[in-house]
């Protein structure tokens, strides 16, 4: 359960949209690196007492290695300016029934300016939607789209398999201005738009953000147990079903690697095989980049052969994609490996983005 700590803020470190890093000294003389979300708990200052949830940090779990600020108990933030007894500012509750549940304005609820649009929306109109099981694929997919369609409007649909606050992602902070917006769906929150379900989020990307291409992926800090089914990213198979149900075009960004030391993630990750081979009931276009090392290419082809009965396997030329990846506006990193450390992974994501761009006509 929760491992509580109380300490004093000694220094503020990096900050980005929606998040602040800080150093916290504990009464026993130890120091912890912590992360605060000012929208939830207020903005910490040196000298503030903070309550921390330190469990994941103490166990060495998760992306980032932080204790999380639960409260500034001696200096609570003011109430939001909106009236607290009406639904005029929204009534969509996320991270429901946890102590820090935020109440937000859903994109399709009565008080939303987009209510009428989404009340009538029922189809994506062929929108290409790239699905990826790791958050780290997002900037590479974007680079692939931009390589061939630099003016394309790309929206990100943040699912709740990883970090729930969009603010946790430094990648998203760095991509502000390069995406037309982020829609946080399910229990995730902190996007430019809030949606209660993936279906509503996809419709909002198409009809509110007017995206030409959408990307669906969980936030950073995914959950995995080393088993076939025990990985939060297999939900991309359910995303394929939602996209197809709404009349979109699912494009699968496969998790391909020759660098991952774990055999289950070499070639095509077993998670991609499970998501697209077992969870996705609707057909998708699964993208394989040309130019892979011959041994890796043969391993990928063998892994995907059983999926070809349901899905279309698409081979995509990769000329120019390495340069596009090296010009990414945010650093590329997956499982601690950069572009040169896991080139096939990022190339596969960029190829999926290039294929989505080719569907724009």
Short mmCIF file of C-alpha atoms in Angstrom, two decimals:
data_model
loop_
_atom_site.label_atom_id
_atom_site.label_comp_id
_atom_site.label_asym_id
_atom_site.label_seq_id
_atom_site.Cartn_x
_atom_site.Cartn_y
_atom_site.Cartn_z
CA UNK A 1 0.00 0.00 0.00
CA UNK A 2 1.14 3.60 0.53
CA UNK A 3 4.44 4.42 2.19
CA UNK A 4 3.96 7.89 3.65
CA UNK A 5 6.71 10.39 4.30
CA UNK A 6 6.64 13.99 5.54
CA UNK A 7 9.42 16.43 4.85
CA UNK A 8 10.48 19.97 4.00
CA UNK A 9 11.07 21.35 0.52
CA UNK A 10 14.69 22.47 0.23
CA UNK A 11 14.99 23.25 -3.48
CA UNK A 12 12.96 23.49 -6.66
CA UNK A 13 14.51 21.83 -9.69
CA UNK A 14 13.17 21.38 -13.21
CA UNK A 15 9.64 22.30 -14.13
CA UNK A 16 7.54 21.79 -17.23
CA UNK A 17 3.89 22.20 -18.13
CA UNK A 18 1.91 21.03 -15.09
CA UNK A 19 4.76 19.56 -13.02
CA UNK A 20 7.57 20.67 -10.70
CA UNK A 21 10.53 18.64 -9.45
CA UNK A 22 11.77 19.34 -5.95
CA UNK A 23 14.14 18.13 -3.27
CA UNK A 24 12.60 17.18 0.06
CA UNK A 25 14.56 16.66 3.27
CA UNK A 26 13.12 14.10 5.70
CA UNK A 27 13.43 14.22 9.50
CA UNK A 28 15.92 11.32 9.46
CA UNK A 29 18.34 13.37 7.37
CA UNK A 30 17.69 11.65 4.04
CA UNK A 31 16.67 13.53 0.91
CA UNK A 32 14.08 12.51 -1.67
CA UNK A 33 13.45 13.72 -5.18
CA UNK A 34 9.76 14.47 -5.49
CA UNK A 35 7.28 15.60 -8.11
CA UNK A 36 4.32 17.92 -7.56
CA UNK A 37 1.39 18.69 -9.83
CA UNK A 38 0.49 22.32 -9.03
CA UNK A 39 -2.99 21.95 -10.54
CA UNK A 40 -3.74 19.34 -7.88
CA UNK A 41 -1.77 20.35 -4.78
CA UNK A 42 -0.60 23.92 -5.34
CA UNK A 43 2.88 25.19 -6.12
CA UNK A 44 5.51 24.18 -3.55
CA UNK A 45 8.11 26.62 -2.31
CA UNK A 46 11.30 26.09 -0.31
CA UNK A 47 10.39 25.75 3.35
CA UNK A 48 6.98 24.16 2.71
CA UNK A 49 6.10 20.98 4.54
CA UNK A 50 4.91 18.32 2.12
CA UNK A 51 3.28 14.94 2.49
CA UNK A 52 4.69 12.34 0.11
CA UNK A 53 3.66 9.01 -1.30
CA UNK A 54 7.11 7.43 -1.49
CA UNK A 55 6.31 3.78 -2.20
CA UNK A 56 7.28 3.57 -5.87
CA UNK A 57 10.50 5.49 -5.27
CA UNK A 58 11.52 3.28 -2.35
CA UNK A 59 10.88 0.16 -4.42
CA UNK A 60 12.70 1.52 -7.46
CA UNK A 61 9.59 1.24 -9.64
CA UNK A 62 8.32 3.29 -12.50
CA UNK A 63 9.49 5.95 -14.88
CA UNK A 64 11.19 8.94 -13.31
CA UNK A 65 11.93 7.68 -9.82
CA UNK A 66 9.91 10.18 -7.82
CA UNK A 67 8.10 10.45 -4.55
CA UNK A 68 4.80 12.17 -5.29
CA UNK A 69 3.54 15.20 -3.41
CA UNK A 70 0.11 14.44 -1.96
CA UNK A 71 -0.43 17.75 -0.15
CA UNK A 72 1.07 20.97 1.16
CA UNK A 73 -0.83 20.65 4.44
CA UNK A 74 0.18 24.02 5.90
CA UNK A 75 -0.46 26.02 2.72
CA UNK A 76 -3.43 24.62 0.85
CA UNK A 77 -4.16 26.04 -2.62
CA UNK A 78 -7.27 28.21 -3.00
CA UNK A 79 -10.48 26.74 -4.33
CA UNK A 80 -11.01 27.00 -8.09
CA UNK A 81 -12.85 30.19 -9.08
CA UNK A 82 -15.90 28.32 -10.35
CA UNK A 83 -18.85 27.59 -8.06
CA UNK A 84 -18.49 24.23 -6.39
CA UNK A 85 -22.17 23.39 -6.24
CA UNK A 86 -23.00 23.42 -9.96
CA UNK A 87 -21.91 21.57 -13.06
CA UNK A 88 -21.10 24.76 -14.96
CA UNK A 89 -17.38 24.00 -14.88
CA UNK A 90 -17.86 20.28 -15.50
CA UNK A 91 -18.59 17.20 -13.47
CA UNK A 92 -16.28 14.63 -15.05
CA UNK A 93 -14.43 12.95 -12.18
CA UNK A 94 -11.12 11.27 -13.00
CA UNK A 95 -8.92 9.06 -10.82
CA UNK A 96 -12.31 8.40 -9.28
CA UNK A 97 -12.69 7.84 -5.55
CA UNK A 98 -9.01 8.37 -4.87
CA UNK A 99 -8.00 11.18 -2.50
CA UNK A 100 -6.82 13.40 -5.36
CA UNK A 101 -9.74 12.95 -7.75
CA UNK A 102 -10.04 16.06 -9.96
CA UNK A 103 -13.40 17.27 -11.25
CA UNK A 104 -13.10 18.43 -14.84
CA UNK A 105 -15.10 19.66 -17.80
CA UNK A 106 -15.76 16.77 -20.17
CA UNK A 107 -15.58 17.66 -23.84
CA UNK A 108 -19.09 16.33 -24.50
CA UNK A 109 -20.99 17.23 -21.32
CA UNK A 110 -23.68 19.86 -21.08
CA UNK A 111 -21.47 22.79 -20.08
CA UNK A 112 -18.92 22.14 -22.81
CA UNK A 113 -18.82 24.49 -25.83
CA UNK A 114 -18.31 21.33 -27.91
CA UNK A 115 -21.45 19.58 -26.64
CA UNK A 116 -23.50 20.05 -29.81
CA UNK A 117 -20.69 18.88 -32.09
CA UNK A 118 -20.06 15.71 -30.13
CA UNK A 119 -23.72 14.99 -29.52
CA UNK A 120 -24.06 14.67 -33.29
CA UNK A 121 -20.71 12.96 -33.96
CA UNK A 122 -20.76 9.24 -34.62
CA UNK A 123 -18.05 8.62 -37.20
CA UNK A 124 -14.35 9.32 -37.69
CA UNK A 125 -14.73 9.64 -41.45
CA UNK A 126 -11.74 7.45 -42.27
CA UNK A 127 -9.35 9.23 -39.88
CA UNK A 128 -5.98 7.41 -39.77
CA UNK A 129 -5.25 6.52 -36.15
CA UNK A 130 -1.87 5.09 -35.15
CA UNK A 131 -1.92 2.79 -32.13
CA UNK A 132 1.21 2.22 -30.04
CA UNK A 133 1.69 0.30 -26.82
CA UNK A 134 4.40 2.58 -25.39
CA UNK A 135 4.34 6.35 -24.84
CA UNK A 136 7.91 6.57 -26.18
CA UNK A 137 6.62 5.86 -29.69
CA UNK A 138 4.68 9.14 -29.84
CA UNK A 139 7.47 11.52 -30.97
CA UNK A 140 8.79 8.97 -33.46
CA UNK A 141 5.32 8.51 -34.98
CA UNK A 142 5.01 12.29 -35.19
CA UNK A 143 8.40 12.51 -36.92
CA UNK A 144 7.22 9.95 -39.48
CA UNK A 145 4.03 11.88 -40.20
CA UNK A 146 5.89 15.16 -40.51
CA UNK A 147 8.49 13.66 -42.88
CA UNK A 148 5.87 13.42 -45.64
CA UNK A 149 3.03 15.66 -44.43
CA UNK A 150 4.61 18.55 -42.54
CA UNK A 151 1.33 20.48 -42.32
CA UNK A 152 -0.76 17.55 -41.06
CA UNK A 153 -2.71 18.19 -37.86
CA UNK A 154 -1.79 15.45 -35.38
CA UNK A 155 -3.71 14.85 -32.16
CA UNK A 156 -2.70 12.60 -29.26
CA UNK A 157 -5.26 10.51 -27.40
CA UNK A 158 -3.81 9.65 -23.98
CA UNK A 159 -5.18 6.44 -22.49
CA UNK A 160 -4.96 5.49 -18.84
CA UNK A 161 -2.65 2.49 -18.90
CA UNK A 162 0.36 4.48 -17.66
CA UNK A 163 0.67 7.86 -15.97
CA UNK A 164 -2.78 9.30 -15.38
CA UNK A 165 -1.74 12.99 -15.31
CA UNK A 166 -0.71 14.20 -18.76
CA UNK A 167 1.53 16.61 -16.85
CA UNK A 168 3.93 13.78 -15.94
CA UNK A 169 5.16 13.55 -19.53
CA UNK A 170 8.11 15.76 -20.42
CA UNK A 171 7.64 14.49 -23.98
CA UNK A 172 4.16 16.03 -24.12
CA UNK A 173 5.47 19.27 -22.66
CA UNK A 174 8.10 19.40 -25.41
CA UNK A 175 5.56 18.65 -28.12
CA UNK A 176 3.29 21.56 -27.24
CA UNK A 177 2.83 23.52 -30.44
CA UNK A 178 3.66 20.44 -32.54
CA UNK A 179 0.40 18.64 -31.76
CA UNK A 180 -3.02 20.18 -32.28
CA UNK A 181 -3.90 18.93 -28.81
CA UNK A 182 -4.08 16.06 -26.35
CA UNK A 183 -7.30 14.35 -25.32
CA UNK A 184 -7.02 12.49 -22.01
CA UNK A 185 -9.49 9.61 -21.80
CA UNK A 186 -10.73 7.18 -19.20
CA UNK A 187 -9.09 7.86 -15.84
CA UNK A 188 -6.28 9.91 -17.45
CA UNK A 189 -6.51 13.69 -17.10
CA UNK A 190 -4.67 16.92 -17.79
CA UNK A 191 -5.00 17.02 -21.58
CA UNK A 192 -6.25 19.95 -23.58
CA UNK A 193 -9.59 18.13 -23.68
CA UNK A 194 -11.06 15.62 -21.26
CA UNK A 195 -13.12 12.64 -22.40
CA UNK A 196 -14.77 9.88 -20.43
CA UNK A 197 -14.07 7.10 -22.93
CA UNK A 198 -11.68 6.29 -25.74
CA UNK A 199 -14.56 6.51 -28.21
CA UNK A 200 -15.44 10.05 -27.15
CA UNK A 201 -11.77 10.98 -27.17
CA UNK A 202 -11.34 9.78 -30.73
CA UNK A 203 -14.41 11.70 -31.85
CA UNK A 204 -13.10 14.81 -30.09
CA UNK A 205 -9.76 14.47 -31.89
CA UNK A 206 -11.57 14.35 -35.23
CA UNK A 207 -14.43 16.81 -34.75
CA UNK A 208 -13.11 19.28 -32.15
CA UNK A 209 -9.36 19.33 -32.78
CA UNK A 210 -9.91 18.68 -36.51
CA UNK A 211 -7.01 16.24 -36.60
CA UNK A 212 -5.79 14.75 -39.87
CA UNK A 213 -4.04 11.95 -37.96
CA UNK A 214 -4.48 10.76 -34.37
CA UNK A 215 -2.13 8.73 -32.18
CA UNK A 216 -3.46 6.52 -29.38
CA UNK A 217 -1.03 5.43 -26.67
CA UNK A 218 -0.85 5.15 -22.91
CA UNK A 219 1.11 7.60 -20.81
CA UNK A 220 4.66 6.94 -19.58
CA UNK A 221 5.27 4.49 -16.78
CA UNK A 222 3.35 1.51 -18.12
CA UNK A 223 2.51 -1.54 -16.02
CA UNK A 224 4.08 -4.88 -16.91
CA UNK A 225 4.43 -8.21 -15.15
CA UNK A 226 6.49 -10.17 -17.69
CA UNK A 227 3.48 -12.26 -18.70
CA UNK A 228 1.54 -12.40 -21.96
CA UNK A 229 -1.55 -10.66 -20.65
CA UNK A 230 -0.16 -8.66 -17.75
CA UNK A 231 0.85 -5.50 -19.62
CA UNK A 232 -1.21 -2.33 -19.80
CA UNK A 233 -0.23 -1.75 -23.43
CA UNK A 234 -2.24 -4.70 -24.75
CA UNK A 235 -5.17 -2.27 -24.61
CA UNK A 236 -4.07 -1.04 -28.05
CA UNK A 237 -5.96 -4.06 -29.35
CA UNK A 238 -9.12 -2.62 -27.82
CA UNK A 239 -8.21 0.73 -29.40
CA UNK A 240 -8.16 -0.95 -32.81
CA UNK A 241 -11.71 -2.18 -32.18
CA UNK A 242 -12.87 1.30 -31.13
CA UNK A 243 -11.27 2.97 -34.15
CA UNK A 244 -12.82 0.51 -36.55
CA UNK A 245 -16.23 0.74 -34.87
CA UNK A 246 -16.18 4.51 -35.38
CA UNK A 247 -15.15 4.33 -39.02
CA UNK A 248 -11.48 5.18 -38.61
CA UNK A 249 -8.43 3.45 -40.10
CA UNK A 250 -6.32 1.68 -37.46
CA UNK A 251 -2.58 1.71 -38.15
CA UNK A 252 -0.50 -0.45 -35.83
CA UNK A 253 2.90 0.79 -34.71
CA UNK A 254 4.64 -2.49 -33.89
CA UNK A 255 7.09 -2.78 -31.03
CA UNK A 256 10.12 -4.09 -32.92
CA UNK A 257 13.56 -4.36 -31.36
CA UNK A 258 16.93 -6.00 -31.81
CA UNK A 259 18.33 -4.28 -28.71
CA UNK A 260 16.04 -5.37 -25.88
CA UNK A 261 17.86 -7.96 -23.78
CA UNK A 262 14.61 -9.75 -22.92
CA UNK A 263 13.85 -12.52 -25.42
CA UNK A 264 10.09 -11.86 -25.27
CA UNK A 265 10.66 -8.36 -26.70
CA UNK A 266 13.13 -9.28 -29.45
CA UNK A 267 11.88 -9.14 -33.01
CA UNK A 268 8.21 -8.21 -32.54
CA UNK A 269 7.41 -7.91 -28.84
CA UNK A 270 5.05 -10.56 -27.54
CA UNK A 271 2.87 -7.69 -26.34
CA UNK A 272 2.30 -6.51 -29.92
CA UNK A 273 1.51 -10.08 -30.96
CA UNK A 274 -1.01 -10.42 -28.13
CA UNK A 275 -2.62 -7.01 -28.71
CA UNK A 276 -3.06 -7.38 -32.46
CA UNK A 277 -3.32 -11.15 -32.64
CA UNK A 278 -5.68 -11.82 -29.73
CA UNK A 279 -7.31 -8.58 -28.50
CA UNK A 280 -7.95 -6.74 -31.77
CA UNK A 281 -10.99 -8.29 -33.42
CA UNK A 282 -11.13 -5.71 -36.23
CA UNK A 283 -8.48 -5.57 -38.97
CA UNK A 284 -5.66 -3.05 -38.80
CA UNK A 285 -2.77 -2.10 -41.04
CA UNK A 286 0.38 -3.32 -39.29
CA UNK A 287 3.47 -1.46 -40.47
CA UNK A 288 6.86 -3.09 -41.01
CA UNK A 289 9.75 -0.78 -41.96
CA UNK A 290 11.93 -1.73 -44.90
CA UNK A 291 15.67 -1.89 -44.42
CA UNK A 292 15.80 -3.87 -41.17
CA UNK A 293 18.79 -6.10 -40.55
CA UNK A 294 18.10 -9.33 -42.48
CA UNK A 295 18.05 -11.51 -39.36
CA UNK A 296 15.69 -9.12 -37.59
CA UNK A 297 13.51 -8.83 -40.68
CA UNK A 298 13.18 -12.61 -40.90
CA UNK A 299 12.25 -12.79 -37.22
CA UNK A 300 9.62 -10.07 -37.68
CA UNK A 301 8.14 -11.77 -40.74
CA UNK A 302 7.85 -15.09 -38.93
CA UNK A 303 6.17 -13.48 -35.91
CA UNK A 304 3.63 -11.62 -38.04
CA UNK A 305 2.74 -14.47 -40.39
CA UNK A 306 -0.11 -15.76 -38.15
CA UNK A 307 -1.60 -12.24 -37.97
CA UNK A 308 -1.85 -11.84 -41.75
CA UNK A 309 -5.19 -13.64 -41.88
CA UNK A 310 -6.88 -10.76 -40.04
CA UNK A 311 -4.61 -7.77 -40.59
CA UNK A 312 -2.92 -6.21 -43.58
CA UNK A 313 0.88 -6.25 -43.23
CA UNK A 314 2.22 -3.06 -44.84
CA UNK A 315 5.86 -2.57 -45.77
CA UNK A 316 6.94 1.05 -45.72
CA UNK A 317 10.04 2.61 -47.25
CA UNK A 318 12.29 4.25 -44.69
CA UNK A 319 14.33 6.65 -46.79
CA UNK A 320 14.59 9.94 -44.93
CA UNK A 321 13.14 8.60 -41.68
CA UNK A 322 16.45 8.38 -39.86
CA UNK A 323 17.03 12.06 -40.56
CA UNK A 324 13.49 12.88 -39.43
CA UNK A 325 14.04 10.99 -36.18
CA UNK A 326 17.33 12.79 -35.54
CA UNK A 327 15.51 16.09 -35.93
CA UNK A 328 12.86 15.18 -33.35
CA UNK A 329 11.88 18.20 -31.28
CA UNK A 330 12.09 16.07 -28.09
CA UNK A 331 14.65 13.44 -27.08
CA UNK A 332 13.88 9.88 -28.15
CA UNK A 333 14.13 7.28 -25.42
CA UNK A 334 12.58 3.90 -24.70
CA UNK A 335 13.52 1.75 -21.72
CA UNK A 336 16.60 3.95 -21.30
CA UNK A 337 17.73 3.48 -24.90
CA UNK A 338 18.04 6.32 -27.38
CA UNK A 339 17.73 6.29 -31.16
CA UNK A 340 21.07 4.62 -31.81
CA UNK A 341 20.54 2.23 -28.91
CA UNK A 342 17.28 0.84 -30.31
CA UNK A 343 17.07 2.10 -33.88
CA UNK A 344 14.58 -0.51 -35.11
CA UNK A 345 12.03 0.44 -32.44
CA UNK A 346 11.97 4.11 -33.39
CA UNK A 347 12.18 3.35 -37.12
CA UNK A 348 9.09 1.13 -36.85
CA UNK A 349 7.17 3.90 -35.09
CA UNK A 350 8.23 6.48 -37.67
CA UNK A 351 7.22 4.12 -40.49
CA UNK A 352 3.75 3.82 -38.93
CA UNK A 353 3.52 7.61 -38.92
CA UNK A 354 4.64 7.76 -42.56
CA UNK A 355 1.99 5.20 -43.53
CA UNK A 356 -0.72 7.18 -41.71
CA UNK A 357 0.36 10.27 -43.64
CA UNK A 358 0.05 8.34 -46.92
CA UNK A 359 -3.62 7.72 -46.15
CA UNK A 360 -4.45 11.41 -46.18
CA UNK A 361 -4.82 11.42 -49.96
#
